Structures are given as C-alpha cells and as structure tokens.
Short mmCIF file of C-alpha atoms and ligand atoms in Angstrom, two decimals:
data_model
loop_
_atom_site.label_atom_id
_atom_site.label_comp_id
_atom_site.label_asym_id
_atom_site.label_seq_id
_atom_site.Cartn_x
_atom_site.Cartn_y
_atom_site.Cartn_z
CA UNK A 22 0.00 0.00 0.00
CA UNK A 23 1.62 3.15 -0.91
CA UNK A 24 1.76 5.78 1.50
CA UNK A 25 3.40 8.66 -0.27
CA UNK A 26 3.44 9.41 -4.12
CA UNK A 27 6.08 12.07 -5.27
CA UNK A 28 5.54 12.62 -8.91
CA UNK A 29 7.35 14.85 -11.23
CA UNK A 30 8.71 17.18 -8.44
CA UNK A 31 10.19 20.31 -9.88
CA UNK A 32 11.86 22.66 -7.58
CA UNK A 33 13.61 26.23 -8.04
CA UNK A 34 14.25 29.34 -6.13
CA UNK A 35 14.10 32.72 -6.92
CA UNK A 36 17.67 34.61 -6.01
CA UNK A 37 18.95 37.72 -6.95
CA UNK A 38 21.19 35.84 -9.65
CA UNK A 39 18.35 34.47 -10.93
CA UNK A 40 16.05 31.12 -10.37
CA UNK A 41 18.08 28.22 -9.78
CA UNK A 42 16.61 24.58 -9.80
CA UNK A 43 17.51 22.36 -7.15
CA UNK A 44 14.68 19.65 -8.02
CA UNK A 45 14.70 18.88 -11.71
CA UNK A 46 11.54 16.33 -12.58
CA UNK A 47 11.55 13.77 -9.63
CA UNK A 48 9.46 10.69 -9.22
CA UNK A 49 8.89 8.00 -6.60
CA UNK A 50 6.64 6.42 -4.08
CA UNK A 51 7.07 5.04 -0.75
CA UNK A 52 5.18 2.49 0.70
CA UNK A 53 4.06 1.97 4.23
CA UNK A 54 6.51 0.67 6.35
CA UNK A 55 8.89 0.99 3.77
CA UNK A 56 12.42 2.80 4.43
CA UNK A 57 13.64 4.73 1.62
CA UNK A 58 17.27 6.09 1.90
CA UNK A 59 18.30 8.95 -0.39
CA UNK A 60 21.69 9.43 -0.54
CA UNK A 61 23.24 11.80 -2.95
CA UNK A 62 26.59 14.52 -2.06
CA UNK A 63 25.50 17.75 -0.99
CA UNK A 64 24.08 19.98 -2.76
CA UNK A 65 22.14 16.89 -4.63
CA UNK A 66 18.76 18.43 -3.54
CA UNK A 67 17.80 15.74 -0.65
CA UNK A 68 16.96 18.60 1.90
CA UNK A 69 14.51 20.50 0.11
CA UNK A 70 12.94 17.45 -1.63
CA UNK A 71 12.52 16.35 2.06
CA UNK A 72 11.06 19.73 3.15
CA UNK A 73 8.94 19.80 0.20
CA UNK A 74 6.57 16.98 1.99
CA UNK A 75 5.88 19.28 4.67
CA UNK A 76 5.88 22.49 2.69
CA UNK A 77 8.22 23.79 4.90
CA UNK A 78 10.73 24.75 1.80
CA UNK A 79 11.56 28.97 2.17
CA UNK A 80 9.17 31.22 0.73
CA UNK A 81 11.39 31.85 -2.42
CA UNK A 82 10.60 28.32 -3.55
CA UNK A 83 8.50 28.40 -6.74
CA UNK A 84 6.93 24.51 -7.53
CA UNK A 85 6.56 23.20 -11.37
CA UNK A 86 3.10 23.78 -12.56
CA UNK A 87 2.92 19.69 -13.12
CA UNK A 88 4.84 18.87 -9.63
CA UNK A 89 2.20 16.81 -6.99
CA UNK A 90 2.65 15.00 -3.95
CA UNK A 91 0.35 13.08 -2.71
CA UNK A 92 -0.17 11.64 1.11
CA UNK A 93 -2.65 8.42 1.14
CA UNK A 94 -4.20 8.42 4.80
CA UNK A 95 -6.50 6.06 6.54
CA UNK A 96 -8.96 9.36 6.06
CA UNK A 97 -8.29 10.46 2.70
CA UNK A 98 -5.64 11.90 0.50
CA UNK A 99 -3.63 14.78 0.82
CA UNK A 100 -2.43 16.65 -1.60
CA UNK A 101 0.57 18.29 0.08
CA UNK A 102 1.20 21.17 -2.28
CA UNK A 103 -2.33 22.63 -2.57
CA UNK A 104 -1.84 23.44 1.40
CA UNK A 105 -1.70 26.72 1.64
CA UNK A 106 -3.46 27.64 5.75
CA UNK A 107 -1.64 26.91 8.65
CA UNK A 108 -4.51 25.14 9.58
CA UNK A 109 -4.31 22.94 6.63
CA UNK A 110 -0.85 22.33 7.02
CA UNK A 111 -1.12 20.81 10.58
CA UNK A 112 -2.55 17.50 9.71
CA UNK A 113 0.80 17.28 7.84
CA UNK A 114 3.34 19.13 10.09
CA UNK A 115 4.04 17.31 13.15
CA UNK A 116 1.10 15.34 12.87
CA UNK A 117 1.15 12.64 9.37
CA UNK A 118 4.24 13.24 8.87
CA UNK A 119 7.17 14.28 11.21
CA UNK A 120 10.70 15.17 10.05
CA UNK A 121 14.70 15.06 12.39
CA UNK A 122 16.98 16.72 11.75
CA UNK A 123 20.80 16.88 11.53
CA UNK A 124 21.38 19.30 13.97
CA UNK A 125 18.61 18.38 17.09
CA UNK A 126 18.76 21.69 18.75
CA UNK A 127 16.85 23.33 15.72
CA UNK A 128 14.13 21.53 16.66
CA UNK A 129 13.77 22.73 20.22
CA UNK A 130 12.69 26.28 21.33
CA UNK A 131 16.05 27.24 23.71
CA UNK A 132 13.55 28.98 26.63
CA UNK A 133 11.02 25.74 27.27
CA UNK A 134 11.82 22.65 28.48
CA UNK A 135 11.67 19.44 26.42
CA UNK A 136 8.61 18.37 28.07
CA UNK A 137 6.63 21.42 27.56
CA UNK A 138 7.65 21.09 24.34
CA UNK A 139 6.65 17.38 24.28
CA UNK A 140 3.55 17.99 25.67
CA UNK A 141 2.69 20.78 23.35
CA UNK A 142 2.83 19.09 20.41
CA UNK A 143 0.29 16.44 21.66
CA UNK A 144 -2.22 18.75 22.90
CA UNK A 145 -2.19 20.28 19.06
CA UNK A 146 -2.13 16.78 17.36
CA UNK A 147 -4.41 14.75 19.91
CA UNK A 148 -7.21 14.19 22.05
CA UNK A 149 -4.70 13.74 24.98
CA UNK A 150 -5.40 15.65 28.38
CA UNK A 151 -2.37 17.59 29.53
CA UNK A 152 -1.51 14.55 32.09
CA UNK A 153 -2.04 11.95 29.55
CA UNK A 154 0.33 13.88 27.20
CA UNK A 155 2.92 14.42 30.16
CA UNK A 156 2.64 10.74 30.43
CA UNK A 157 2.95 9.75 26.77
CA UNK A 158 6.42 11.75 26.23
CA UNK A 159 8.03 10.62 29.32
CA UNK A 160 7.48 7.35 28.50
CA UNK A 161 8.48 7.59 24.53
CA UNK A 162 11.81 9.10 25.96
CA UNK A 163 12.28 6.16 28.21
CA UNK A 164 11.53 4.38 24.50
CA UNK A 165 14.77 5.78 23.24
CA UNK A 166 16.82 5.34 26.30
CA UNK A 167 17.02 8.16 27.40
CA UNK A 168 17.97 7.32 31.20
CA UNK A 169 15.94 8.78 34.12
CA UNK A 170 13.14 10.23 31.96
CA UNK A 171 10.86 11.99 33.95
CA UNK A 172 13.95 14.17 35.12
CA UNK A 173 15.07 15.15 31.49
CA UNK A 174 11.53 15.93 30.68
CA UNK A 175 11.97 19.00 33.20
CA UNK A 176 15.48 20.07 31.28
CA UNK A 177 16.00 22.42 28.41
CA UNK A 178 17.49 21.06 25.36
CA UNK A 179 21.32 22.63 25.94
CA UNK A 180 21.90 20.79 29.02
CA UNK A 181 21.56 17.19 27.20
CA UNK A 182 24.25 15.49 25.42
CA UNK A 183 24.17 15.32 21.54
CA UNK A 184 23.40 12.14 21.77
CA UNK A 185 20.79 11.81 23.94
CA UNK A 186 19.24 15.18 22.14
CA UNK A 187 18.96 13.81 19.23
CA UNK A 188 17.36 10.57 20.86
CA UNK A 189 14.80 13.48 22.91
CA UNK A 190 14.40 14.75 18.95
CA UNK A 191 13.46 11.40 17.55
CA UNK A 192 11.12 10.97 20.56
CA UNK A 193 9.43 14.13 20.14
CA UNK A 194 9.15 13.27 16.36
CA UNK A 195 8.00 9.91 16.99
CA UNK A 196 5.23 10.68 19.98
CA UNK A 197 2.21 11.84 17.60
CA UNK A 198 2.32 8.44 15.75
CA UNK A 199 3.20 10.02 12.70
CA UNK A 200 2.78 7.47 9.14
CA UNK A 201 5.60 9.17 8.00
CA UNK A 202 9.12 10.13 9.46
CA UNK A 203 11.29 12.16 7.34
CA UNK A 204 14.96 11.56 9.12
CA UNK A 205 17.30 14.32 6.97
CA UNK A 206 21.22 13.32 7.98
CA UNK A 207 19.74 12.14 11.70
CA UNK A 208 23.13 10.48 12.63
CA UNK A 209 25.50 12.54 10.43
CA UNK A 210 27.00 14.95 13.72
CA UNK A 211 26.83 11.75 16.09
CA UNK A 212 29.85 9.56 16.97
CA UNK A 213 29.92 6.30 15.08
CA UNK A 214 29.05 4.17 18.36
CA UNK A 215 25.80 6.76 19.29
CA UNK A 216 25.22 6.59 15.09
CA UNK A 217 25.23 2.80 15.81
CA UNK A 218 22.79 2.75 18.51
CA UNK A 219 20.51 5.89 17.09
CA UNK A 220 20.31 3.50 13.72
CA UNK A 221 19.09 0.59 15.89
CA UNK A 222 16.55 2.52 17.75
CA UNK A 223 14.47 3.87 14.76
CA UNK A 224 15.16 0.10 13.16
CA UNK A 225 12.99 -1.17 16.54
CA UNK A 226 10.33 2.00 15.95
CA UNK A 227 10.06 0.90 12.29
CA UNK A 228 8.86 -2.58 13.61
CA UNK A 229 6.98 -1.48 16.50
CA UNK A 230 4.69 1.67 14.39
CA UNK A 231 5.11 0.52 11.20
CA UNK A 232 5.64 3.89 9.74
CA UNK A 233 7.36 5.04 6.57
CA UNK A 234 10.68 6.50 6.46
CA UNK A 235 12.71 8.66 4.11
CA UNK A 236 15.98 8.16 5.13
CA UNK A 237 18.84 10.95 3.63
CA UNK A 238 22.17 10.68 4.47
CA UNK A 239 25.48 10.96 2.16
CA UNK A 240 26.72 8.16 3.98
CA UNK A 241 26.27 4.93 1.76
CA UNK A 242 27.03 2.39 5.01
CA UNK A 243 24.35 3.87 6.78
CA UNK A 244 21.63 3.57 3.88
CA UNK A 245 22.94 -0.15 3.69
CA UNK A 246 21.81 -0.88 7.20
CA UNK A 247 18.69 0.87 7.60
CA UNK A 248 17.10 1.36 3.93
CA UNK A 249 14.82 -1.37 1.75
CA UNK A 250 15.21 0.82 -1.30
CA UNK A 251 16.93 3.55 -2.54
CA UNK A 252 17.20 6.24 -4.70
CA UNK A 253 20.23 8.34 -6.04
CA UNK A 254 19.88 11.98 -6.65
CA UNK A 255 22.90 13.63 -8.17
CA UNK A 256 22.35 18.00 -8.88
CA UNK A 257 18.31 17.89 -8.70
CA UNK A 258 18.15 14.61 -10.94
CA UNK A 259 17.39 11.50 -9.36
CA UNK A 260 20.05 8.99 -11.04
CA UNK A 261 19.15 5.33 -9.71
CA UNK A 262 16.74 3.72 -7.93
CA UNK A 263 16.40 -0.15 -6.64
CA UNK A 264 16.23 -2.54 -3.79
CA UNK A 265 19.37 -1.55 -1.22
CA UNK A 266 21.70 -4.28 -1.88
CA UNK A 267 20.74 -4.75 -5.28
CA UNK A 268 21.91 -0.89 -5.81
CA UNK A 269 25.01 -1.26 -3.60
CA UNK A 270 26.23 -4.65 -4.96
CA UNK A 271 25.71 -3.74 -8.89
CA UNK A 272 25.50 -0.32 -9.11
CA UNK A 273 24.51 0.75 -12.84
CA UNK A 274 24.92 4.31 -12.80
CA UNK A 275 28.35 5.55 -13.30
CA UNK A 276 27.78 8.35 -10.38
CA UNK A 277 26.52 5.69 -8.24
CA UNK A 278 29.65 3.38 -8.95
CA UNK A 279 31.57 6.81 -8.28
CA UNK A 280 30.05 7.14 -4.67
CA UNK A 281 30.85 3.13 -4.04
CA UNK A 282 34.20 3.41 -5.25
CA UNK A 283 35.01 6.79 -2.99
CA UNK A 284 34.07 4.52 -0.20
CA UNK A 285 36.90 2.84 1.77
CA UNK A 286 36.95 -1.25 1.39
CA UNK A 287 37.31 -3.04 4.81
CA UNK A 288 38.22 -6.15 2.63
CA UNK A 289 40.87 -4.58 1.23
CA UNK A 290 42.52 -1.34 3.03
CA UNK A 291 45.23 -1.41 0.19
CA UNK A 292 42.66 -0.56 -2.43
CA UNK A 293 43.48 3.26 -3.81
CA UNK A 294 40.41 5.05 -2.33
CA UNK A 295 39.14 7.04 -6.01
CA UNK A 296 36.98 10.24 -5.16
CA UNK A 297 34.24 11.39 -7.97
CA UNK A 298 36.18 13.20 -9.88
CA UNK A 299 35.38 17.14 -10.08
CA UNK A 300 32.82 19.38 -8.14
CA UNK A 301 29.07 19.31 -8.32
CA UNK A 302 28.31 22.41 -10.80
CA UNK A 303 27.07 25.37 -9.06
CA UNK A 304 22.75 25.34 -9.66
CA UNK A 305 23.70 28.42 -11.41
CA UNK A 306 25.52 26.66 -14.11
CA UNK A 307 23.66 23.33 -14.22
CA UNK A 308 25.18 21.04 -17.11
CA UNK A 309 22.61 19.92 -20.03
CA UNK A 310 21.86 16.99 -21.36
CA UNK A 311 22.89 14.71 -18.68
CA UNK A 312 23.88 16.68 -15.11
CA UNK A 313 26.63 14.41 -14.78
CA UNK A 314 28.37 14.46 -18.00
CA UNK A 315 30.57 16.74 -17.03
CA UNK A 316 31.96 14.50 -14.40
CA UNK A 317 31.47 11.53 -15.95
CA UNK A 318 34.68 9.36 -17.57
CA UNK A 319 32.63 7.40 -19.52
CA UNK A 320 30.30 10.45 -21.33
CA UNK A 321 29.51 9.42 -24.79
CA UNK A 322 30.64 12.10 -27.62
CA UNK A 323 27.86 14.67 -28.04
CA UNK A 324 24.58 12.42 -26.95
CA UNK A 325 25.61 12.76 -22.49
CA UNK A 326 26.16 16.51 -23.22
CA UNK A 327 23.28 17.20 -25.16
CA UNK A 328 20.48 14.95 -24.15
CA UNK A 329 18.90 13.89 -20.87
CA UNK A 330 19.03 10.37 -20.44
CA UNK A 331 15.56 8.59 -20.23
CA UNK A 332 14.64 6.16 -17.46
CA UNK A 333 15.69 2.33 -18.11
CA UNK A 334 15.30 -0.99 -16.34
CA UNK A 335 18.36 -3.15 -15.34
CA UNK A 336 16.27 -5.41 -12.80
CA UNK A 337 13.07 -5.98 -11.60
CA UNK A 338 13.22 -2.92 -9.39
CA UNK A 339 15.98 -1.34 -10.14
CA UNK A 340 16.32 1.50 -13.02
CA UNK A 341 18.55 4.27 -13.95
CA UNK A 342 18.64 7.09 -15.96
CA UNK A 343 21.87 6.84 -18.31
CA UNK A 344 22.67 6.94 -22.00
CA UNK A 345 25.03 3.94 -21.47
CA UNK A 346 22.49 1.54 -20.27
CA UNK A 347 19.96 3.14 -23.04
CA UNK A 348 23.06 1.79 -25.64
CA UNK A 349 22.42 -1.70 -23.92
CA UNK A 350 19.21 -1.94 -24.18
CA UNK A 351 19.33 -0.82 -28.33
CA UNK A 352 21.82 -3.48 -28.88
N1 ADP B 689 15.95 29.13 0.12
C1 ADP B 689 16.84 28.85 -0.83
N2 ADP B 689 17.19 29.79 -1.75
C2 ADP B 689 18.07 29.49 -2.72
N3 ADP B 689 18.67 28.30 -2.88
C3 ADP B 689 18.35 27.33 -2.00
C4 ADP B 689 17.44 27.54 -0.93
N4 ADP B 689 17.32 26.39 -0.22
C5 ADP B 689 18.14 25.50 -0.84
N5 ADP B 689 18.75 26.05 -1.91
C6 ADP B 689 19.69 25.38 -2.85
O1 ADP B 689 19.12 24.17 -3.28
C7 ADP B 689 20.15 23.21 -3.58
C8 ADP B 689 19.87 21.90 -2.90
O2 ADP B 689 20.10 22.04 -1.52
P1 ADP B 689 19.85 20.90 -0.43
O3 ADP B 689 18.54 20.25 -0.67
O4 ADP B 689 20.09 21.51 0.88
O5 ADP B 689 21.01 19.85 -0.77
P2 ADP B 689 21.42 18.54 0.05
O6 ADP B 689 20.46 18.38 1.19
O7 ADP B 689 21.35 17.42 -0.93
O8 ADP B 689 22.82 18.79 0.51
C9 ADP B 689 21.45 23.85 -3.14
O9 ADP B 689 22.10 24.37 -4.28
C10 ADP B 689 21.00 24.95 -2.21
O10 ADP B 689 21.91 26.02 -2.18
MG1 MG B 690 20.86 18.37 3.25
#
C-alpha cells in the first residue's frame, strides 16, 4: 500500500542571480513501512525534496506547474502542495508526517523545556489531556533510552548530550504516531558508536509503528543498514533507484559506482580510495543533457552533453537514468 506518491517534483528558487533549480523532474513512491534512503553529495537536492513533503521549503521556492505529492491516509488523501493555511498544514506538520533533523537543537525552542515542548505538540495533534500527554512523552523518551526520563523531561534542550538530544528529537518526532518520518542526515554529527545505537533505535520503531521512512544521508554504510530501497539523486536529478543491496552490490549508474568506489573497502585497506572526480556544478551553471556528463569518464561524444538520459530498467526494481544503459538496451 503506498503511502506517499512524489511525482514529477520540480523545484527552483528565486535569487537575486536568478532562479536556480535544485529539483529537476523527480518521481517515486514510498510504501508503508517501507524505508527509503536517499543518498546523494550535498548539494544533490535531498533537503529540500525532504522539506517539500511538509511544505516547509523557504518562501522563495516556486513549484513546477505539473509537480504533486500526494499523502494516502486512513482518512483520505492529501495533496501536500495545494496546502496553503496553517490550519491545513497541521494535519501534515508534526502530525502525518514528522521530520529530524541533523542538527537536534533546531528543533527545540532554547527557553522551554523538552517536556513542555513534548507535551505541546500532543495537545495540538491529539485528544490527549495535559496529564495523559505528560505521560505519553516521558514514557516515549524512556523508549529511546534516554535514562531517568521523567527528570530530562523538566530540562531544556542545551543541558543534554548530543546524543541523547537527538534521541529526545526522535522521541518528540515519533510521539504523535506520525505514518511518516522524514529523518534528513539524523546520525551525520553523532559519533559512530551513538550513530550505531541511534540506527538501531528507529530500526525497533520501524517494527513497532510501522511507519514510513525517508531516510537521507550521504553516507552509503548507513543507507545499507537501515534502507529497503533507494534512490540516487545527483544536482536535482534523481540517477538510480532499486532494492538496497541490489543498488550497492551492482550499481549501474556511473555516479553511483563513483560514490561506491570513494568509499573505503574493509576487505581490502590497500585498495586506492578514487573520489568522484570534479565538483558538483554550481545550480547556477547546471550542465545539459545529462547533469553528470561533465563529471562523468565514460560520457559518450555529443549524446551525455546534449540529451537527458531517459529512465531504463536493469532489474526488476531497479532503473537508472543513463545513456550507457539506453546503448544496452538498443543493442
Ligand atoms: N531558500 C533557498 N534559496 C536558494 N537556494 C536554495 C534555498 N534552499 C536550498 N537552496 C539550494 O538548493 C540546492 C539543494 O540544496 P539541499 O537540498 O540543501 O542539498 P542537500 O540536502 O542534498 O545537501 C542547493 O544548491 C541549495 O543552495
Ligand atoms: Mg541536506
């Protein structure tokens, strides 16, 4: 059953040099209970695609005439981009659909405790009584560990540890039952042994709510451990998309086999570690034909440069959108 359709997502904003797009014609669904990493370097568009779902992009964003997304809830669908109110745009913010965040203390107000703050956002999105609610978000931040809950819940965010911030963060997030997390970089700031135990918490919510999740992150290890599918977005474009391990173990685009091979091999330390070569092109200056012909060793004479690639299938699940694998399929 799919929870969330994404389709043909166009997304620029207006500067004073001019509109630049950061979302060029995206696609995809998500299903429910289905984890979706997008991975892509920075700059690939995965933040704003990820605000997008919760209109929460600046007001300088302007949205393709043909661009729709579409929430499918137990009550109806929602068609995220037609909300305009504040009103409207609770059943999605906070409520459907909740979103984490990189940096954890963006998501809590500096002067009110975590519990207020808890408690809140419950009274806005349920039916709870104030004591219910007080109960509800100690007890989801006893779900993430945090340690002697009910004395947290009276703290402000600065006096927590990153770690356990960002596990008050995914608490808050997760307390309103939402059908739809959106986790942007959740673990990138975190040490690799609190990444380790943050990624095994939301694995255990995933089972226990049986929620969707959009998973970004730039970190290719992490998507293999938490994601079913995924999709590749490289300057707006989205590049790949397949099953996790299919993606991982035969990559077909040449910028996904460009972020595999940057990655070190534990198999084999001696292996030359080979960076994509280049920069991602400023938005200002965005490459046509294919975005990543300019970065790609294996662009074919004229076609890469001039024409954008159309999608292809290479598995079941699993398509791209190259020239090359277009020459494979002619032949
Ligand atoms: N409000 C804005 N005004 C102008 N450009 C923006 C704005 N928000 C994001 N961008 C641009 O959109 C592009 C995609 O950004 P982002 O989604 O943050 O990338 P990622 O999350 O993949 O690193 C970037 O070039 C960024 O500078
Ligand atoms: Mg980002």
């Amino acid at each position: 059953m799919s929870l969330l359709s994404v389709e043909n997502l166009t997304l620029q904003f207006r500067t004073d040099e001019g509109l630049i797009t950061a979302v060029d014609d995206i696609s995809f669904t998500l299903g429910r209970g289905e984890v979706m990493g997008l991975v892509g370097e920075s700059g690939s568009g995965k933040s704003v695609t990820a605000k997008a779902l919760m209109m929460l992009n600046a007001p300088n964003a302007v949205y393709g005439a043909d661009s729709r997304i579409t929430l499918h809830l137990d009550d109806g669908d929602v068609d995220v981009l037609a909300l305009r109110r504040a009103r409207d745009m609770r059943v999605v913010r906070g409520g459907a659909v909740s979103m984490i965040f990189q940096e954890p203390m963006a998501s809590f107000a500096p002067a009110l405790t975590i519990g207020s703050q808890m408690v809140e956002q419950l009274q806005v999105h349920t039916d709870l009584s104030k004591a219910q609610a007080r109960e509800l978000s100690v007890e989801m931040l006893n779900r993430v560990g945090i340690s002697d809950a009910s004395t947290r819940f009276n703290q402000y965010a600065f006096e927590l540890s990153g770690g356990m911030r960002q596990r008050a963060m995914i608490a808050m997030a997760l307390s309103t039952r939402p059908r739809l997390l959106i986790a942007d970089e959740p673990t990138t700031a975190l040490d690799v042994t609190i990444q380790a135990q943050v990624i095994q918490l939301m694995q255990e919510l995933v089972k226990d709510f049986g929620m969707g999740i959009i998973f970004i992150t730039h970190d290719l290890g992490v998507v293999a451990q938490t994601a079913d599918n995924v999709s590749v977005m490289y300057l707006g474009r989205m590049v790949e998309t397949g099953p996790v391990r299919e993606v991982l173990r035969r990559p077909a685009h040449p910028y996904t086999q460009g972020l595999l091979d940057a990655l070190p091999k534990l198999d084999d330390l001696d292996a030359p570690l080979r960076p994509v070569p280049g920069d991602i092109p400023s938005p200002l200056e965005r490459p046509s034909g294919c975005v990543f012909h300019t970065r790609c060793d294996r662009a074919l004479p004229q076609t890469c440069a001039t024409t954008a690639p159309i999608w292809t299938q290479t598995g079941p699940e699993h398509r791209l959108a190259c020239h090359l694998s277009e020459g494979e399929h002619c032949a």
